[in-house]
mmCIF file of C-alpha atoms in Angstrom:
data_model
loop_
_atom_site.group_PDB
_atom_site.id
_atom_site.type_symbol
_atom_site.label_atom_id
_atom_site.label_comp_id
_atom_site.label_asym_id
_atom_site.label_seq_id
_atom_site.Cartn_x
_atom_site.Cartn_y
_atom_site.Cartn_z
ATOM 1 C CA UNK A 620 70.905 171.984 64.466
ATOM 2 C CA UNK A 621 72.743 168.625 65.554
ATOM 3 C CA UNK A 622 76.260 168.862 65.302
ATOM 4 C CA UNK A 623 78.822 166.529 63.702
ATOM 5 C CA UNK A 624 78.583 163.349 65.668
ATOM 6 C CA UNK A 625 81.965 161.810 66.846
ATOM 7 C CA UNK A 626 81.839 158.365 68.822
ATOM 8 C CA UNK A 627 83.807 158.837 71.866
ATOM 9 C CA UNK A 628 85.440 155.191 73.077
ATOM 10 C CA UNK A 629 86.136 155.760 76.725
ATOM 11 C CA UNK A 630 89.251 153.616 78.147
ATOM 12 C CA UNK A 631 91.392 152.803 81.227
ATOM 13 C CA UNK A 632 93.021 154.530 83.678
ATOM 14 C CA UNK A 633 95.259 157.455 82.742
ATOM 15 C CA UNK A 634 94.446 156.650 79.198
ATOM 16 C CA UNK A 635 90.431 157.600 80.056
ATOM 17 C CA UNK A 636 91.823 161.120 82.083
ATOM 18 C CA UNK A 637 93.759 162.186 78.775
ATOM 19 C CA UNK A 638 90.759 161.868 76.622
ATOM 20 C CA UNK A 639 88.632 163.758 78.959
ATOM 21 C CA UNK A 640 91.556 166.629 78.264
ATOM 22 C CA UNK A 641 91.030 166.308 74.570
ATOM 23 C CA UNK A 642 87.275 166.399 74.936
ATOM 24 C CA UNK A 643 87.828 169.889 76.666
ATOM 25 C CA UNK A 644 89.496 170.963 74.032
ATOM 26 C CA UNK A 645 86.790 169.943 71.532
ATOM 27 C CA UNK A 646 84.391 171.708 73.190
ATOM 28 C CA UNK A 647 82.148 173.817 70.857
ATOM 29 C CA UNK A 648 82.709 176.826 73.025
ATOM 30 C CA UNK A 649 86.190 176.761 72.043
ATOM 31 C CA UNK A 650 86.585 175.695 68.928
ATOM 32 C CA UNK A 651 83.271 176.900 68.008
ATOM 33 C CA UNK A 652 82.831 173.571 65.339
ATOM 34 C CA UNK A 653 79.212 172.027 66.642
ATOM 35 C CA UNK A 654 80.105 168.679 67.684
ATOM 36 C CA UNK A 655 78.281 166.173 70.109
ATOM 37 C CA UNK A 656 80.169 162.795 71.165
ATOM 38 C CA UNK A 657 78.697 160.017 71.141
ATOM 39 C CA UNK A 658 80.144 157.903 74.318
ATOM 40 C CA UNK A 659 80.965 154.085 74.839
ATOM 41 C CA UNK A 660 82.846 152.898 77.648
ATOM 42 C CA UNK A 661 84.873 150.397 76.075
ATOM 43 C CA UNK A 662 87.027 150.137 80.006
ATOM 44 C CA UNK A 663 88.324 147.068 81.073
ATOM 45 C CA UNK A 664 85.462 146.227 83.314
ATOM 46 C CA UNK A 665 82.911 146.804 81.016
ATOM 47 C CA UNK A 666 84.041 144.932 78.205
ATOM 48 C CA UNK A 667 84.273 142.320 80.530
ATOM 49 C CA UNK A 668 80.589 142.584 81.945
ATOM 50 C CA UNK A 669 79.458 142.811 78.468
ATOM 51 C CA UNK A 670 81.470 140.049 76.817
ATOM 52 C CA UNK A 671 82.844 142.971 74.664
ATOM 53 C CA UNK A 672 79.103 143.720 73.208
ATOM 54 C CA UNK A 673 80.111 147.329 74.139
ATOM 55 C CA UNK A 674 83.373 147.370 71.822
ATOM 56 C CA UNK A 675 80.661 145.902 68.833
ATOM 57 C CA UNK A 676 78.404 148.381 69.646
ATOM 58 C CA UNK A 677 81.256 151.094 69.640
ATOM 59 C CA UNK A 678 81.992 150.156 65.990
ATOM 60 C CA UNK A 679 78.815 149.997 64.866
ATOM 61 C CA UNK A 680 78.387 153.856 65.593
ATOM 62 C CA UNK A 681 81.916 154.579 64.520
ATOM 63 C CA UNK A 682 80.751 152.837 60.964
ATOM 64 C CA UNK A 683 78.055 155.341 61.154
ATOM 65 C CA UNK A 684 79.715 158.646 62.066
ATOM 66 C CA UNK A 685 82.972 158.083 60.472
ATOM 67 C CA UNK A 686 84.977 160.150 62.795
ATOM 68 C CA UNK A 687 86.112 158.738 66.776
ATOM 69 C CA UNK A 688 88.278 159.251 69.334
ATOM 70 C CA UNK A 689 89.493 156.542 71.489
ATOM 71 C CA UNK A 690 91.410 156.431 74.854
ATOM 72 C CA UNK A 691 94.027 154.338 75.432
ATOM 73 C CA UNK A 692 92.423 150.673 77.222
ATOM 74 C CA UNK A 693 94.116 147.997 78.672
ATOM 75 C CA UNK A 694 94.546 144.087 77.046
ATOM 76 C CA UNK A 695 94.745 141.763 79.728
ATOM 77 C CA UNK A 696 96.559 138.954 78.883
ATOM 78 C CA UNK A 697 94.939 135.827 80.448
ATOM 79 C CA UNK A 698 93.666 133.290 77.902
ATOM 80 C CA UNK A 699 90.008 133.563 77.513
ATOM 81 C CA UNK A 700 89.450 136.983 78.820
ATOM 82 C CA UNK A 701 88.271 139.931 76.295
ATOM 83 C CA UNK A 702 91.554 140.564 74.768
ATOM 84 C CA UNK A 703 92.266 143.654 72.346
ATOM 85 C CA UNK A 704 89.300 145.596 71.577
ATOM 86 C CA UNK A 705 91.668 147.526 68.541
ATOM 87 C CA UNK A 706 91.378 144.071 66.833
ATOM 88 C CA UNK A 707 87.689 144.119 66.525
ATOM 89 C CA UNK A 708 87.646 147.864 66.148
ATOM 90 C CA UNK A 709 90.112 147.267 63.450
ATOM 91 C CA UNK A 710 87.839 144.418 61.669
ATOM 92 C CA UNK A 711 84.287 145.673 62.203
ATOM 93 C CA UNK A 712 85.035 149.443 60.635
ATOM 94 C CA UNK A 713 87.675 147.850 57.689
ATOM 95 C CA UNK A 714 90.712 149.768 59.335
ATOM 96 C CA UNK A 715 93.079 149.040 56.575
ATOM 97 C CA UNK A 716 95.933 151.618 57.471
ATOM 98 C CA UNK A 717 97.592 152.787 60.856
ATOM 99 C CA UNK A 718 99.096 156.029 60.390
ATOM 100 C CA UNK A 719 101.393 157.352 63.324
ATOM 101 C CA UNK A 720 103.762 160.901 62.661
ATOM 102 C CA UNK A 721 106.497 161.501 64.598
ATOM 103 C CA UNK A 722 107.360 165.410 64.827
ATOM 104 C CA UNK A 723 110.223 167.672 66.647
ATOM 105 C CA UNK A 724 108.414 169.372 69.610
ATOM 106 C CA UNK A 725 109.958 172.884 70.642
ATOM 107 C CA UNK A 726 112.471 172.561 73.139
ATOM 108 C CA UNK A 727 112.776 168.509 73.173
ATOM 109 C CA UNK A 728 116.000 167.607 71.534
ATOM 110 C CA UNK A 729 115.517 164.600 68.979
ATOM 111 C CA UNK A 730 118.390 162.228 68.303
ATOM 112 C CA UNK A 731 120.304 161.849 65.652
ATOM 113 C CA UNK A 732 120.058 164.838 63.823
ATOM 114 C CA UNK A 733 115.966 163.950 62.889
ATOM 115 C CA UNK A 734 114.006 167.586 62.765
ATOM 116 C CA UNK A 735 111.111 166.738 59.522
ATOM 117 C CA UNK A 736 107.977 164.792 60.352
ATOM 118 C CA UNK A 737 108.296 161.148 59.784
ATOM 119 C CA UNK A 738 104.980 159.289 59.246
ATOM 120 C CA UNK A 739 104.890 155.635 59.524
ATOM 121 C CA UNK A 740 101.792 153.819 56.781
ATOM 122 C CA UNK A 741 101.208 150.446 57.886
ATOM 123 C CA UNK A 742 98.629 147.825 57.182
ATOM 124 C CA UNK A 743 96.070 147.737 60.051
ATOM 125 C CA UNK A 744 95.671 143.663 59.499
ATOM 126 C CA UNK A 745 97.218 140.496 58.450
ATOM 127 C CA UNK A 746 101.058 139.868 58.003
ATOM 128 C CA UNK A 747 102.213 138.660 61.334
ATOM 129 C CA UNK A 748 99.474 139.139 63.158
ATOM 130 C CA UNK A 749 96.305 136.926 63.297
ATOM 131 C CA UNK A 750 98.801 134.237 61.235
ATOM 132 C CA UNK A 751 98.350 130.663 61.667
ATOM 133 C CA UNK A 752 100.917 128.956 64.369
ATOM 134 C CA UNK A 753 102.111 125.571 65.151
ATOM 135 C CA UNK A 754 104.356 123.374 66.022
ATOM 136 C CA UNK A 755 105.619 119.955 64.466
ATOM 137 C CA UNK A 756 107.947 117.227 65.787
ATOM 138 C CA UNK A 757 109.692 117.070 69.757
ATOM 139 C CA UNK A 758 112.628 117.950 71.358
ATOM 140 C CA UNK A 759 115.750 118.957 69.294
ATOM 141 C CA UNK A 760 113.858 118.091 66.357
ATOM 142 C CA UNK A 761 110.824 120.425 67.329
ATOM 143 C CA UNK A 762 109.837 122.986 64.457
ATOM 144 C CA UNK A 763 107.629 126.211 64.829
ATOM 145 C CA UNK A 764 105.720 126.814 61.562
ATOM 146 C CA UNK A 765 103.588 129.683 60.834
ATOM 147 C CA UNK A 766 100.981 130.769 57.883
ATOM 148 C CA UNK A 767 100.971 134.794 57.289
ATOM 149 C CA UNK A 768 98.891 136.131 54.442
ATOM 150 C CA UNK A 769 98.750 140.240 53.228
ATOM 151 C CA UNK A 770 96.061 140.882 50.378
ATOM 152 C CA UNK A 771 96.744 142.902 47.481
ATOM 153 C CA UNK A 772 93.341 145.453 48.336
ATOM 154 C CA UNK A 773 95.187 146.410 51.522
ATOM 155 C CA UNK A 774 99.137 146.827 49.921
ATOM 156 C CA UNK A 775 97.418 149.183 47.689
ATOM 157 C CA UNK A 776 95.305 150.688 50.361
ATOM 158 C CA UNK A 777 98.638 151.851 51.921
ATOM 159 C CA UNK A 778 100.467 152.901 49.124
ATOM 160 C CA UNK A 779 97.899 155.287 48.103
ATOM 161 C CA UNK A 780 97.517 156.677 51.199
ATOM 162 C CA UNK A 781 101.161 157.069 51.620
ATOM 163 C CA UNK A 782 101.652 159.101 48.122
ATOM 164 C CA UNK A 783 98.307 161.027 48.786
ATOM 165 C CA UNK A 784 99.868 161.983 52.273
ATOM 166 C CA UNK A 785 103.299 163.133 50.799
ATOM 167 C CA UNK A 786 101.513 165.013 48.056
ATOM 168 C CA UNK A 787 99.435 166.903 51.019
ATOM 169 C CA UNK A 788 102.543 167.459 53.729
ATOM 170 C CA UNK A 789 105.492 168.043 50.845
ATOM 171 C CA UNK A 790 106.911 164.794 51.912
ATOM 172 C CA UNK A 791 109.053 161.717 50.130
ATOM 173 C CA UNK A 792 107.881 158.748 50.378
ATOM 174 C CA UNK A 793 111.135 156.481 51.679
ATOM 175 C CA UNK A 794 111.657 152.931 52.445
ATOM 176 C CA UNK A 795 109.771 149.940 51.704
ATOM 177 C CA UNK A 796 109.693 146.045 52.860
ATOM 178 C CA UNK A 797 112.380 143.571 52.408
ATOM 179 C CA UNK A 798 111.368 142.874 48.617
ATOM 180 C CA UNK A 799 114.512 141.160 47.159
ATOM 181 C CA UNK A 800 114.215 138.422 50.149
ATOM 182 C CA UNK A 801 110.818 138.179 49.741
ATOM 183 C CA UNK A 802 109.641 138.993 45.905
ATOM 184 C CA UNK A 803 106.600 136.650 46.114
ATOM 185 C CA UNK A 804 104.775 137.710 49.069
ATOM 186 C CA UNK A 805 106.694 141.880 50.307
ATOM 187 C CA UNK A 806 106.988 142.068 46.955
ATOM 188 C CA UNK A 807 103.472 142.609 46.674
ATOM 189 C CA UNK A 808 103.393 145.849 48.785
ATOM 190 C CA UNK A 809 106.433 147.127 46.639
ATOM 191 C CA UNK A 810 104.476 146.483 43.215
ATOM 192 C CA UNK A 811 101.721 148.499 44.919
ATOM 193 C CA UNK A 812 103.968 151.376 46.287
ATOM 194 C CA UNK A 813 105.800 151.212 41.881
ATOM 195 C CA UNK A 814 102.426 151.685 40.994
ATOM 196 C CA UNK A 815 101.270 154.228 43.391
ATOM 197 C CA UNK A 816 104.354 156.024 42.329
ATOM 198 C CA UNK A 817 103.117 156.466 38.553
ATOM 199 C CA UNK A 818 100.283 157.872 39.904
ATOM 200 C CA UNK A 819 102.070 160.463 41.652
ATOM 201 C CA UNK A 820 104.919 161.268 39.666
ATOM 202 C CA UNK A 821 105.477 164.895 41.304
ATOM 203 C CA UNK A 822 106.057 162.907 44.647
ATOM 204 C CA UNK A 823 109.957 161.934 45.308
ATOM 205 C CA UNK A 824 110.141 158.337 45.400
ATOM 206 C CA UNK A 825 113.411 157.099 47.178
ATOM 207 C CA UNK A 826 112.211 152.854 47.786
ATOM 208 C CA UNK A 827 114.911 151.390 49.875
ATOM 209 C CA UNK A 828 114.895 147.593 51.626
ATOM 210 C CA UNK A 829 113.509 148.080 55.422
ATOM 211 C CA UNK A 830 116.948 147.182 57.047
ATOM 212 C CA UNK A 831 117.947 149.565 55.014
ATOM 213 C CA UNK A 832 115.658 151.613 56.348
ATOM 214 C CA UNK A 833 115.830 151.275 60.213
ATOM 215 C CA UNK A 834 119.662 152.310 59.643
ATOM 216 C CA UNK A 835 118.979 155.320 57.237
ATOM 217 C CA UNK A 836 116.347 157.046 59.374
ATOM 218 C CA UNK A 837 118.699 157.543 62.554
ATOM 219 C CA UNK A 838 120.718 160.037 60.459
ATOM 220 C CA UNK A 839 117.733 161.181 58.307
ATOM 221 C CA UNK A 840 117.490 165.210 58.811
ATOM 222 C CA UNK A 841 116.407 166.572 55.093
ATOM 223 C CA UNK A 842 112.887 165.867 53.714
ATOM 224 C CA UNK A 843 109.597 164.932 55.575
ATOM 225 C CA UNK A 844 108.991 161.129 55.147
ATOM 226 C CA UNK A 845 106.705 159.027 54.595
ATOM 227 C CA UNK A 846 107.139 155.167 55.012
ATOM 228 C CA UNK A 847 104.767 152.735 54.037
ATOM 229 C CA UNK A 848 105.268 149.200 55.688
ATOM 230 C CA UNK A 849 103.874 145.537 56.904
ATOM 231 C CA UNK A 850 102.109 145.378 59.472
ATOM 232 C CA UNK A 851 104.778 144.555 62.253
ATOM 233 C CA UNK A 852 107.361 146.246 59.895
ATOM 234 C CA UNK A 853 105.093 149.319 60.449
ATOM 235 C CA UNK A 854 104.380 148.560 64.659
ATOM 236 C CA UNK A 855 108.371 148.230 64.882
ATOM 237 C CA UNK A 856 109.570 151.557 62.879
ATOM 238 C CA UNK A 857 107.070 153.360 65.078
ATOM 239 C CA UNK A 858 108.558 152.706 68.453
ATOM 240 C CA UNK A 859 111.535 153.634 66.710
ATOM 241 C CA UNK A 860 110.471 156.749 65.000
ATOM 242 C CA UNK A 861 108.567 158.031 67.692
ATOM 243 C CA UNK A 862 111.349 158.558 70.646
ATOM 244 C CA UNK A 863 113.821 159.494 67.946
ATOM 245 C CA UNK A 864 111.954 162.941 68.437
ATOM 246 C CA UNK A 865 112.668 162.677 71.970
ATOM 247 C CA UNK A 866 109.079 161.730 73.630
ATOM 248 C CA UNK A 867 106.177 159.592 72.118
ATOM 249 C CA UNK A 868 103.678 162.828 73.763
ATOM 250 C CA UNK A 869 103.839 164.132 70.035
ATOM 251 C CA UNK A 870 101.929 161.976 68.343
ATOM 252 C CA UNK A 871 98.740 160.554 67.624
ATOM 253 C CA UNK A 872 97.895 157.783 65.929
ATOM 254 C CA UNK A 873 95.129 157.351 62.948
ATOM 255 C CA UNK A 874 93.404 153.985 61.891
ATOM 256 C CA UNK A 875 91.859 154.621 58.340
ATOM 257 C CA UNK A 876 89.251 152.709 56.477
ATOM 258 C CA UNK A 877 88.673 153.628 53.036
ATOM 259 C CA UNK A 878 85.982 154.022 50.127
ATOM 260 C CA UNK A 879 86.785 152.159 46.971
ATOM 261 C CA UNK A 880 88.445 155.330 45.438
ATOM 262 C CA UNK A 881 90.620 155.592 48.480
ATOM 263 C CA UNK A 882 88.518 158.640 50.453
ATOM 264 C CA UNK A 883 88.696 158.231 53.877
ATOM 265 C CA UNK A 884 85.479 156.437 55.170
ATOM 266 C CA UNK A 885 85.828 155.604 59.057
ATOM 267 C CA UNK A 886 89.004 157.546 60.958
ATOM 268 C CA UNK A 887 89.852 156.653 64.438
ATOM 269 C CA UNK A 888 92.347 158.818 66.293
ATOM 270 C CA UNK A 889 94.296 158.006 69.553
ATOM 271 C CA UNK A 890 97.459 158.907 71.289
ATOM 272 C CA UNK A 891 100.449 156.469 70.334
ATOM 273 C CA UNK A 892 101.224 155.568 74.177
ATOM 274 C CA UNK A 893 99.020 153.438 76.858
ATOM 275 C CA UNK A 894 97.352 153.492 79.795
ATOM 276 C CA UNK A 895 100.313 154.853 82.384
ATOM 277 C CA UNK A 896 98.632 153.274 85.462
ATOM 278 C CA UNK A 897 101.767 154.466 87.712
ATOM 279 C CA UNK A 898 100.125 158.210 86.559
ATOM 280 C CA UNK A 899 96.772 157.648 86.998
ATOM 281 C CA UNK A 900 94.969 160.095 89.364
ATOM 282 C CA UNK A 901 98.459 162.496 89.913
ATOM 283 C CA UNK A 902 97.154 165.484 87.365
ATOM 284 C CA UNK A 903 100.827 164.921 85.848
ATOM 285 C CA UNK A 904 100.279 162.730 82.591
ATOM 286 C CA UNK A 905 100.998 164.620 79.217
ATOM 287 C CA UNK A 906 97.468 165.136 77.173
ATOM 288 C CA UNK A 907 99.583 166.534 74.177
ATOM 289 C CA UNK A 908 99.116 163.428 72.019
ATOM 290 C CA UNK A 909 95.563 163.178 72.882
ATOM 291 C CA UNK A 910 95.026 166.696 71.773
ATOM 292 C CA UNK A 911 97.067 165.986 68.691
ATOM 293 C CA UNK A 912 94.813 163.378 68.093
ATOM 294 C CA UNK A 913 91.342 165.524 68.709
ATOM 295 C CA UNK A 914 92.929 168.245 65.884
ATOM 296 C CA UNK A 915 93.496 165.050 62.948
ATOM 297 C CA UNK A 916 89.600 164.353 63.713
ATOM 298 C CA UNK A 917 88.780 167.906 63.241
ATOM 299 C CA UNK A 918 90.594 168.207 60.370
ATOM 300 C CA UNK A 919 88.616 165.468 58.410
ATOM 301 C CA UNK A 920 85.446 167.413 59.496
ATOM 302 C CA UNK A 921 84.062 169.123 56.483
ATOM 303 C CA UNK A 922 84.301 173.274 56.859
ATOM 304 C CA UNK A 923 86.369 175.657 57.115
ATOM 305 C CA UNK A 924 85.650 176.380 60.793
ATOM 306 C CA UNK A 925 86.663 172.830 61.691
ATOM 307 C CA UNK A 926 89.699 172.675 59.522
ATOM 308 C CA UNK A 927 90.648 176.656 61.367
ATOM 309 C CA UNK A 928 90.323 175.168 64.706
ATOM 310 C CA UNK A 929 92.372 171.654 63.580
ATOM 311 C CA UNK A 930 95.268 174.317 63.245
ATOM 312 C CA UNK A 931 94.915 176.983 65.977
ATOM 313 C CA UNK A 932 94.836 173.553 68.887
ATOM 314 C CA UNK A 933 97.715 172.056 66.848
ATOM 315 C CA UNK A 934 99.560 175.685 66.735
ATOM 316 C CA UNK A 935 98.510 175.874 70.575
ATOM 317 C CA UNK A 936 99.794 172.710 71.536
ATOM 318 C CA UNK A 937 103.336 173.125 70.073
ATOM 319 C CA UNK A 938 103.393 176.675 71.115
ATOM 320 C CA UNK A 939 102.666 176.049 74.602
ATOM 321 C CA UNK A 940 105.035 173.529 74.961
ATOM 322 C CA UNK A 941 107.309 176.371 72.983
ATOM 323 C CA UNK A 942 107.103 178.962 75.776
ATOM 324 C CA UNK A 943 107.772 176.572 78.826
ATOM 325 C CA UNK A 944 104.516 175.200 79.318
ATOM 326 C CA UNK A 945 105.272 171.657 79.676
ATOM 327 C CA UNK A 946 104.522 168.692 81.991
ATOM 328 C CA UNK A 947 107.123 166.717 83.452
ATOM 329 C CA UNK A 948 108.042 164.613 80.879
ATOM 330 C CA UNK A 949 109.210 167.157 78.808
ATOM 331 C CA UNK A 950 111.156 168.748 81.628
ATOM 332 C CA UNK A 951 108.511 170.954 82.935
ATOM 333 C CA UNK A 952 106.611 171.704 85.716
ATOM 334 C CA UNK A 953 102.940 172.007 84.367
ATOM 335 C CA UNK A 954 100.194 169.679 85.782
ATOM 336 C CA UNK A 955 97.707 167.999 83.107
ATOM 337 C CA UNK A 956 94.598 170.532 83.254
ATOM 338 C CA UNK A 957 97.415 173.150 83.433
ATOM 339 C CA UNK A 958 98.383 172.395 79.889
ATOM 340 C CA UNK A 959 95.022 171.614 78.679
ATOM 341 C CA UNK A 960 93.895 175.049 80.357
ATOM 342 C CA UNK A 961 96.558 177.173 78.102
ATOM 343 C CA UNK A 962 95.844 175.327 74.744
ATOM 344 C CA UNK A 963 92.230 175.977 75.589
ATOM 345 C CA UNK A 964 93.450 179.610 76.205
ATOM 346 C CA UNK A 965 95.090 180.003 72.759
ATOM 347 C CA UNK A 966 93.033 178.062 70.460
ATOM 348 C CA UNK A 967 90.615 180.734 71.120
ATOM 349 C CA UNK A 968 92.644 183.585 71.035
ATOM 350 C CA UNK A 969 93.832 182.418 67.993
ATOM 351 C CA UNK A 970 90.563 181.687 66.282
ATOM 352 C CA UNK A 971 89.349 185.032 67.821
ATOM 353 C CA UNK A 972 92.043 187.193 66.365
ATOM 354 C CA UNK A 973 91.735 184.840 62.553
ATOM 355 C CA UNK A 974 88.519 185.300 62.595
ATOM 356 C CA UNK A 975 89.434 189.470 62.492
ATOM 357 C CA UNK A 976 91.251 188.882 59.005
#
């Protein structure tokens, strides 16, 4: 019997090495879940030889299997060239949310006092990005104008989400745009998030303005949160969020496109970093996040074998890391395929021994 298919988007550099660590990890003869990945080479040089027909062809299949895994890839930034394949992956699957969680990881000291998960909702399109720019008059009297737009389907899109995930994870959803600035147009994601609220009424609701937000989160060390957001509201409070536990290795990332009654329909996991070229071929990079991101995908993978091995490679990754195990940027010594090797060698001693019970 064919397993469950997951598309595979191959990358650049040390972002392509990581996901080859994940994939080991996947591995039906660990986790025993039958999987078989589907693989596109969505690397620099082959978007470019293909006009970025491979990245179309990559979403296509992703639109199909509803699950993928994607390495980190590089954007070059000449004019003209193939640009950001997340922006088509984004638009050709109907990514509507980006979800990233920042989490303590044994032995790494965050900052200011932050130990519960923090998980950053933002919209996967519009606001500042893709908005129409220009510029009017010349010299001193020279204006820069632009047009932004968010959509009402996609405020609600993440508001949903964001209650749905605090309902799962025991988490409050916190924060919020800059509404009383804005009423007309942020406004719109906090009449969404009101809503949402009412629909959700055993989830603590604490909206606050996102200055307001930024500031409260460095000295944030109760609850888990959840924060919906704008789009570059969202990309900013990420790179904050994620070192405030001390590395960005922690986390993955999760683009979600949705049925109508808000069901995940297409998830996309990667780690939250890049490509690392300085790290490339050294066996020294840490595939933690990358693994991370492997166990979300499992965990939307219907079964209780999948959602059994989601746990025991999240368990072994934190674990391992717990008991020393830990590649140089978390103050260790381990090579790459050493860590891999020793979550490989507890995910199946744990599934082994749960599989006893």
């Amino acid at each position: 019997m064919e397993g469950k298919a997951i598309v595979v988007l191959e990358g650049d550099q040390t972002g392509q090495e990581l996901l080859e660590e994940s994939l080991r990890v996947l591995a039906p003869e660990v986790t025993g879940v039958s999987l078989r990945f589907e693989r596109f080479d969505l690397s620099l040089e082959s978007r470019r030889a293909t006009q970025n027909e491979i990245v179309h062809q990559g979403a296509a299949a992703l639109r199909e299997a509803g699950l993928g895994l994607k390495a980190a890839t590089i954007t070059p930034e000449a004019s003209g060239d193939v640009g950001s394949p997340n922006r088509i992956l984004r638009e050709e699957i109907g990514g509507r949310v980006i979800v990233r969680t920042g989490r303590r990881i044994p032995g790494v000291i965050p900052l200011g006092g932050v130990h519960a998960p923090i998980s950053v909702v933002r919209m996967a399109v519009g606001d500042a990005y893709g908005a129409q720019e220009w510029r009017e008059g010349e010299g001193e009297d020279e204006v820069a104008l632009r047009t932004e737009r968010i959509e009402r389907r996609i405020c609600r899109s993440v508001a949903e989400f964001s209650f749905r995930l605090a309902e799962q994870t025991g988490a409050k959803v916190f924060g919020g745009p800059k509404y009383t600035v804005s009423p007309v147009y942020e406004g719109m994601l906090k009449e969404e998030m009101d809503a949402a609220a009412e629909r959700h009424p055993s989830v603590p609701y604490d909206p606050q303005l996102i200055d307001a937000t930024f500031a409260l989160l460095l000295g944030s060390s109760g609850d888990p949160l959840v924060v919906p957001a704008l789009n570059r509201d969202g990309d900013i409070l990420s790179d904050l969020v994620l070192p405030l536990f001390g590395s960005i290795a922690g986390s993955e990332s999760l683009l979600v496109a949705f049925e109508e009654d808000y069901v995940p329909r297409v998830v996309l996991a990667e780690a939250a970093h890049g490509t690392a070229p300085s790290l490339e071929g050294k066996n020294v990079a840490n595939p933690m996040a990358m693994i991370l991101a492997g166990a979300a995908l499992l965990s939307y993978v219907d079964g209780e074998d999948a959602q059994a091995a989601a746990r025991a490679i999240r368990e072994s990754a934190l674990e391992a890391v717990a008991d020393g195990v830990r590649t140089a940027d978390l103050g260790g010594h381990a090579g790459t395929s050493e860590y891999t090797d020793e979550v490989i060698r507890r995910t199946r001693s744990k599934l082994e021994v749960w599989s006893t019970l």
